[in-house]
Coordinates of C-alpha atoms and ligand atoms in Angstrom, one line a residue:
X1 CA 5.6 57.7 41.6
X2 CA 2.8 58.5 39.1
X3 CA 5.4 59.1 36.3
X4 CA 7.1 55.8 37.1
X5 CA 3.8 53.9 36.9
X6 CA 2.8 55.6 33.6
X7 CA 6.3 55.1 32.1
X8 CA 6.4 51.4 33.0
X9 CA 2.8 50.9 31.6
X10 CA 4.0 52.4 28.3
X11 CA 7.0 50.1 28.1
X12 CA 4.8 47.1 28.8
X13 CA 2.5 48.0 26.0
X14 CA 5.3 48.7 23.5
X15 CA 7.5 45.7 24.3
X16 CA 7.7 43.2 21.4
X17 CA 10.2 40.4 21.9
X18 CA 11.7 38.5 18.9
X19 CA 12.6 35.4 20.8
X20 CA 11.4 33.4 23.8
X21 CA 14.7 34.4 25.6
X22 CA 13.9 38.1 25.2
X23 CA 10.4 37.5 26.6
X24 CA 11.8 35.7 29.6
X25 CA 14.2 38.6 30.3
X26 CA 11.1 40.9 30.2
X27 CA 9.3 38.7 32.7
X28 CA 12.2 38.7 35.2
X29 CA 12.9 42.4 34.8
X30 CA 9.3 43.5 35.3
X31 CA 7.2 40.7 36.9
X32 CA 10.0 38.9 38.8
X33 CA 10.5 38.9 42.5
X34 CA 13.1 41.6 42.4
X35 CA 11.5 43.2 39.4
X36 CA 10.3 46.8 38.7
X37 CA 6.7 46.1 39.7
X38 CA 7.7 44.8 43.1
X39 CA 10.0 47.9 43.4
X40 CA 7.0 50.2 42.9
X41 CA 5.0 48.2 45.4
X42 CA 7.8 48.7 47.9
X43 CA 7.8 52.4 47.3
X44 CA 4.0 52.5 47.6
X45 CA 4.2 51.6 51.3
X46 CA 5.7 55.0 52.1
X47 CA 3.2 57.1 50.0
X48 CA 1.1 59.7 51.9
X49 CA -2.2 58.2 53.0
X50 CA -4.3 60.6 51.0
X51 CA -2.6 59.4 47.8
X52 CA -2.9 55.7 48.5
X53 CA -6.3 55.1 47.0
X54 CA -5.6 56.6 43.6
X55 CA -2.1 55.3 43.2
X56 CA -3.1 51.8 44.6
X57 CA -5.7 51.5 41.8
X58 CA -3.1 52.5 39.1
X59 CA -0.6 50.0 40.4
X60 CA -3.2 47.2 40.4
X61 CA -4.1 48.1 36.8
X62 CA -0.4 48.1 35.8
X63 CA 0.2 44.7 37.5
X64 CA -2.8 43.1 35.7
X65 CA -1.9 44.6 32.4
X66 CA 1.7 43.5 32.6
X67 CA 0.7 39.9 33.4
X68 CA -1.9 39.9 30.6
X69 CA 0.7 41.3 28.1
X70 CA 3.2 38.6 29.1
X71 CA 0.6 35.9 28.4
X72 CA -0.2 37.4 25.0
X73 CA 3.4 37.6 24.0
X74 CA 4.1 34.1 25.2
X75 CA 1.5 32.6 22.9
X76 CA 2.7 34.7 20.0
X77 CA 6.3 33.7 20.5
X78 CA 5.4 30.0 20.9
X79 CA 3.4 29.8 17.7
X80 CA 5.9 31.7 15.7
X81 CA 8.8 29.9 17.4
X82 CA 10.3 28.3 14.3
X83 CA 10.1 31.4 12.2
X84 CA 11.6 33.6 14.9
X85 CA 14.4 31.1 15.4
X86 CA 15.3 31.2 11.7
X87 CA 15.2 35.0 11.6
X88 CA 17.6 35.2 14.4
X89 CA 20.3 33.2 12.7
X90 CA 19.4 30.2 10.4
X91 CA 19.9 30.5 6.7
X92 CA 16.6 30.4 4.9
X93 CA 18.2 29.9 1.5
X94 CA 19.7 26.6 2.5
X95 CA 18.3 23.6 0.5
X96 CA 15.6 21.7 2.4
X97 CA 16.0 18.3 4.0
X98 CA 15.2 15.5 1.4
X99 CA 12.1 13.5 2.3
X100 CA 12.5 9.7 1.8
X101 CA 10.0 8.7 -0.9
X102 CA 8.2 5.4 -1.0
X103 CA 8.6 2.7 -3.5
X104 CA 6.2 0.3 -5.3
X105 CA 5.5 -3.0 -3.6
X106 CA 7.2 -5.9 -5.4
X107 CA 3.8 -7.5 -5.9
X108 CA 2.5 -4.4 -7.7
X109 CA 5.7 -4.2 -9.8
X110 CA 5.4 -7.8 -10.9
X111 CA 1.7 -7.6 -11.5
X112 CA 2.2 -4.5 -13.7
X113 CA 5.0 -6.1 -15.6
X114 CA 3.1 -9.3 -16.3
X115 CA -0.1 -7.4 -17.3
X116 CA 2.1 -5.1 -19.5
X117 CA 3.5 -8.0 -21.4
X118 CA 0.1 -9.3 -22.3
X119 CA -1.3 -5.9 -23.0
X120 CA 1.4 -5.6 -25.7
X121 CA -0.1 -8.8 -27.2
X122 CA -3.5 -7.1 -27.4
X123 CA -5.0 -8.4 -24.1
X124 CA -7.0 -6.0 -21.9
X125 CA -7.3 -6.1 -18.1
X126 CA -10.4 -7.5 -16.4
X127 CA -11.2 -7.5 -12.7
X128 CA -13.9 -9.1 -10.5
X129 CA -15.1 -9.2 -6.9
X130 CA -13.2 -10.9 -4.1
X131 CA -16.4 -12.0 -2.4
X132 CA -17.9 -14.4 -4.9
X133 CA -20.7 -17.0 -5.2
X134 CA -20.2 -20.7 -5.7
X135 CA -21.3 -20.6 -9.3
X136 CA -18.6 -18.2 -10.5
X137 CA -15.8 -19.9 -8.6
X138 CA -16.7 -23.5 -9.0
X139 CA -19.9 -24.6 -10.8
X140 CA -19.5 -22.6 -14.0
X141 CA -15.9 -23.8 -14.1
X142 CA -17.0 -27.5 -14.2
X143 CA -16.1 -28.4 -10.7
X144 CA -18.1 -31.5 -9.7
X145 CA -20.2 -31.0 -6.5
X146 CA -17.9 -33.3 -4.5
X147 CA -14.6 -31.7 -5.7
X148 CA -12.2 -31.3 -2.7
X149 CA -11.5 -27.6 -3.6
X150 CA -15.0 -26.8 -2.5
X151 CA -14.1 -28.2 0.9
X152 CA -14.1 -26.0 4.1
X153 CA -10.4 -26.8 4.4
X154 CA -9.6 -24.8 1.3
X155 CA -12.3 -22.2 0.9
X156 CA -13.3 -19.4 3.2
X157 CA -17.1 -19.3 3.3
X158 CA -19.1 -16.4 4.5
X159 CA -20.7 -17.5 7.7
X160 CA -24.3 -18.7 7.5
X161 CA -24.4 -18.7 3.7
X162 CA -22.3 -21.5 2.0
X163 CA -23.1 -20.0 -1.4
X164 CA -21.0 -16.9 -0.7
X165 CA -17.3 -17.3 -0.4
X166 CA -13.9 -15.6 -0.9
X167 CA -12.6 -16.5 -4.3
X168 CA -9.9 -19.2 -4.2
X169 CA -8.6 -18.3 -7.7
X170 CA -9.0 -15.6 -10.3
X171 CA -10.6 -18.1 -12.8
X172 CA -13.9 -16.6 -11.5
X173 CA -13.1 -13.5 -13.5
X174 CA -12.8 -15.5 -16.8
X175 CA -16.4 -16.7 -16.1
X176 CA -17.6 -13.1 -15.6
X177 CA -15.8 -11.9 -18.7
X178 CA -17.3 -14.7 -20.9
X179 CA -20.7 -13.8 -19.6
X180 CA -20.4 -10.2 -20.5
X181 CA -18.2 -10.1 -23.6
X182 CA -18.5 -11.7 -27.0
X183 CA -15.5 -13.4 -28.7
X184 CA -12.9 -12.6 -29.7
X185 CA -11.9 -12.2 -26.0
X186 CA -8.4 -11.5 -24.8
X187 CA -8.1 -10.7 -21.1
X188 CA -5.7 -10.9 -18.2
X189 CA -7.3 -10.8 -14.8
X190 CA -5.1 -9.8 -11.8
X191 CA -6.5 -10.2 -8.3
X192 CA -6.2 -11.3 -4.7
X193 CA -7.3 -14.8 -3.8
X194 CA -7.9 -16.5 -0.5
X195 CA -7.3 -20.0 0.7
X196 CA -7.6 -21.6 4.1
X197 CA -4.0 -22.7 4.3
X198 CA -1.3 -22.7 7.0
X199 CA 1.1 -19.8 6.6
X200 CA 4.7 -20.9 5.7
X201 CA 7.6 -19.7 3.6
X202 CA 5.8 -21.0 0.5
X203 CA 2.1 -20.6 1.3
X204 CA -0.2 -17.9 2.6
X205 CA -3.9 -17.6 3.1
X206 CA -4.0 -14.5 0.9
X207 CA -2.0 -14.2 -2.3
X208 CA -2.2 -12.9 -5.8
X209 CA -2.9 -14.5 -9.1
X210 CA -3.1 -13.5 -12.8
X211 CA -5.5 -15.3 -15.0
X212 CA -5.4 -15.2 -18.7
X213 CA -8.1 -16.1 -21.3
X214 CA -8.1 -16.1 -25.0
X215 CA -11.3 -17.1 -26.9
X216 CA -11.8 -16.9 -30.7
X217 CA -12.5 -19.2 -33.7
X218 CA -9.7 -21.8 -34.3
X219 CA -7.6 -21.1 -31.2
X220 CA -5.3 -24.0 -30.8
X221 CA -2.9 -25.5 -28.2
X222 CA 0.0 -24.3 -30.3
X223 CA -1.3 -20.7 -30.0
X224 CA -1.2 -21.1 -26.2
X225 CA 2.3 -22.6 -26.2
X226 CA 3.7 -19.8 -28.4
X227 CA 1.9 -17.0 -26.4
X228 CA 3.3 -18.4 -23.1
X229 CA 6.8 -18.8 -24.5
X230 CA 6.7 -15.2 -25.5
X231 CA 5.6 -14.2 -22.0
X232 CA 8.3 -16.1 -20.2
X233 CA 11.0 -14.8 -22.5
X234 CA 9.9 -11.2 -21.8
X235 CA 9.6 -11.7 -18.1
X236 CA 12.4 -14.1 -17.2
X237 CA 14.8 -13.4 -20.1
X238 CA 15.3 -14.4 -23.7
X239 CA 17.0 -17.7 -23.1
X240 CA 14.2 -19.1 -21.0
X241 CA 12.8 -22.5 -22.1
X242 CA 9.4 -23.9 -21.3
X243 CA 8.1 -27.4 -20.9
X244 CA 4.5 -28.5 -20.6
X245 CA 3.5 -31.5 -18.4
X246 CA 0.0 -33.1 -18.7
X247 CA -2.1 -32.2 -15.7
X248 CA -5.7 -31.9 -14.7
X249 CA -8.0 -28.9 -14.0
X250 CA -11.8 -29.2 -14.2
X251 CA -12.1 -26.2 -16.4
X252 CA -9.5 -27.1 -19.1
X253 CA -9.2 -30.0 -21.5
X254 CA -6.5 -30.9 -22.1
X255 CA -4.7 -29.3 -19.1
X256 CA -1.1 -28.7 -18.5
X257 CA 1.4 -27.4 -16.0
X258 CA 4.1 -25.2 -17.4
X259 CA 7.7 -25.2 -16.2
X260 CA 10.4 -22.8 -17.1
X261 CA 14.1 -23.7 -17.2
X262 CA 15.6 -22.6 -13.9
X263 CA 16.8 -19.0 -14.3
X264 CA 19.3 -19.4 -11.4
X265 CA 21.3 -22.4 -12.6
X266 CA 20.4 -22.2 -16.3
X267 CA 19.0 -25.7 -16.2
X268 CA 22.0 -27.4 -14.7
X269 CA 20.3 -28.1 -11.3
X270 CA 20.4 -26.2 -8.0
X271 CA 18.6 -25.9 -4.7
X272 CA 15.8 -23.7 -6.0
X273 CA 14.8 -26.1 -8.8
X274 CA 15.5 -29.1 -6.5
X275 CA 18.2 -30.3 -9.0
X276 CA 15.6 -30.8 -11.8
X277 CA 16.6 -27.7 -13.8
X278 CA 12.9 -26.8 -14.1
X279 CA 10.6 -24.5 -12.1
X280 CA 6.8 -24.8 -12.2
X281 CA 5.1 -21.4 -12.9
X282 CA 1.6 -21.9 -14.0
X283 CA -1.4 -24.0 -14.9
X284 CA -2.9 -23.8 -18.3
X285 CA -5.0 -25.6 -20.9
X286 CA -7.8 -25.4 -23.5
X287 CA -11.0 -24.1 -22.1
X288 CA -13.3 -27.0 -21.5
X289 CA -16.4 -26.8 -23.8
X290 CA -18.6 -27.2 -20.7
X291 CA -17.2 -23.9 -19.4
X292 CA -17.8 -22.1 -22.7
X293 CA -21.4 -23.4 -22.8
X294 CA -22.0 -22.5 -19.1
X295 CA -21.0 -18.9 -19.9
X296 CA -23.1 -18.7 -23.0
X297 CA -20.4 -19.2 -25.7
X298 CA -21.0 -21.6 -28.6
X299 CA -18.4 -24.3 -28.1
X300 CA -18.8 -25.6 -31.7
X301 CA -17.8 -22.3 -33.1
X302 CA -15.3 -21.0 -30.5
X303 CA -12.3 -22.5 -28.7
X304 CA -9.7 -20.9 -26.4
X305 CA -7.0 -21.3 -23.9
X306 CA -6.6 -20.1 -20.3
X307 CA -3.8 -19.9 -17.9
X308 CA -3.3 -18.9 -14.3
X309 CA -0.2 -18.0 -12.3
X310 CA 0.8 -16.9 -8.8
X311 CA 2.2 -13.3 -8.7
X312 CA 4.2 -14.0 -5.5
X313 CA 5.7 -17.1 -7.1
X314 CA 6.8 -15.2 -10.2
X315 CA 8.2 -12.4 -8.0
X316 CA 10.1 -14.9 -5.8
X317 CA 11.7 -16.5 -8.9
X318 CA 12.5 -13.3 -10.6
X319 CA 14.1 -11.6 -7.5
X320 CA 15.4 -14.6 -5.6
X321 CA 13.1 -14.1 -2.6
X322 CA 13.2 -17.2 -0.5
X323 CA 10.3 -16.6 1.9
X324 CA 6.8 -15.7 0.7
X325 CA 5.9 -14.1 4.0
X326 CA 8.2 -11.2 3.2
X327 CA 5.6 -9.8 0.9
X328 CA 3.1 -9.3 3.7
X329 CA 5.3 -8.0 6.5
X330 CA 5.8 -4.5 5.2
X331 CA 9.4 -4.5 6.4
X332 CA 10.9 -1.4 4.7
X333 CA 14.4 -3.0 4.7
X334 CA 12.9 -5.5 2.2
X335 CA 10.7 -3.1 0.3
X336 CA 13.5 -0.6 -0.2
X337 CA 15.4 -3.1 -2.3
X338 CA 12.8 -2.6 -5.0
X339 CA 13.3 1.2 -5.1
X340 CA 15.2 1.1 -8.3
X341 CA 12.8 -1.1 -10.2
X342 CA 10.5 1.2 -12.0
Ligands
LIG401 N1 -7.1 -21.6 -11.2 C1 -6.0 -22.4 -11.1 C2 -5.5 -22.4 -9.6 O1 -5.9 -21.5 -8.9 C3 -4.9 -21.9 -12.0 C4 -5.2 -22.2 -13.4 C5 -4.9 -23.4 -14.0 C6 -5.9 -21.2 -14.1 C7 -5.2 -23.6 -15.3 C8 -6.2 -21.5 -15.5 C9 -5.9 -22.7 -16.0 O2 -6.9 -20.6 -16.2 O3 -6.2 -22.9 -17.3 O4 -4.7 -23.2 -9.3

């Protein structure tokens, strides 16, 4: 009996399973109902009374140790589960499973492309805050106090302080740039803008714009026209034509709206261009002297042009996206279509 106890204790201590299955086998063989431990207990019943005390203590010790060892081994097998599983059969030299990689968001792609075109013309990037004050968004840009764009219906104001608001256009960055830089100034200003609009396939309360500003001596409307023609040919293709329609913005004089020839029908007329052959893509104009003066630039010496366009709109026209909401839904079936665009 004594030898049996010692021999089993030794086996318990030395046992080292490689898999969970081996450990389970050990549990059944030793700790199970018909296992070796219970066998010893059975034999113990017929041991001579004078031996009972000593042997009983040893059996208890064995029982506790066997249970303890089982618990230790169980933890070890569970944590090393994967490794042991591979050792017992899987081929570690097999190539790993490919992880799907993300792609750039079409808005980022288009923003980078547009900024890149202007950077090649010598423009630099300028950014500004999304939470702005009235002066940078409206007053410095020559908006009269009663202008409807200042209205609650368009602008998100910060509660309790009507002077603080979410910028409604990136033109606020041209103000900040003129305040801090001396001409010649050539900047493009990408950013997120906010307007209190109902969300639909063509409007959202959050969208992206890129503003452009060029200030120097003798800058003319013809310079603007040629720079913008260069831009659309780079972005939409070399055959793209432009047309400028007279328009009004408080911060430019004269002001224009620029259209490009429809890149889908080549100008013949289709659903997208509403059978006009033209697509509106940006506002532009010569910076109003009032704006130059408000920002500390001598309007007798310097002149310049500015332009502003919607990134979503450019992206929709370039990639034929019909619903602006797609850009905000993060549906990877949509986003994956831009995987191949670098
Ligand atoms: N800020 C105008 C808008 O949000 C866009 C714009 C038009 C910007 C004409 C300009 C500009 O710089 O000259 O609708």
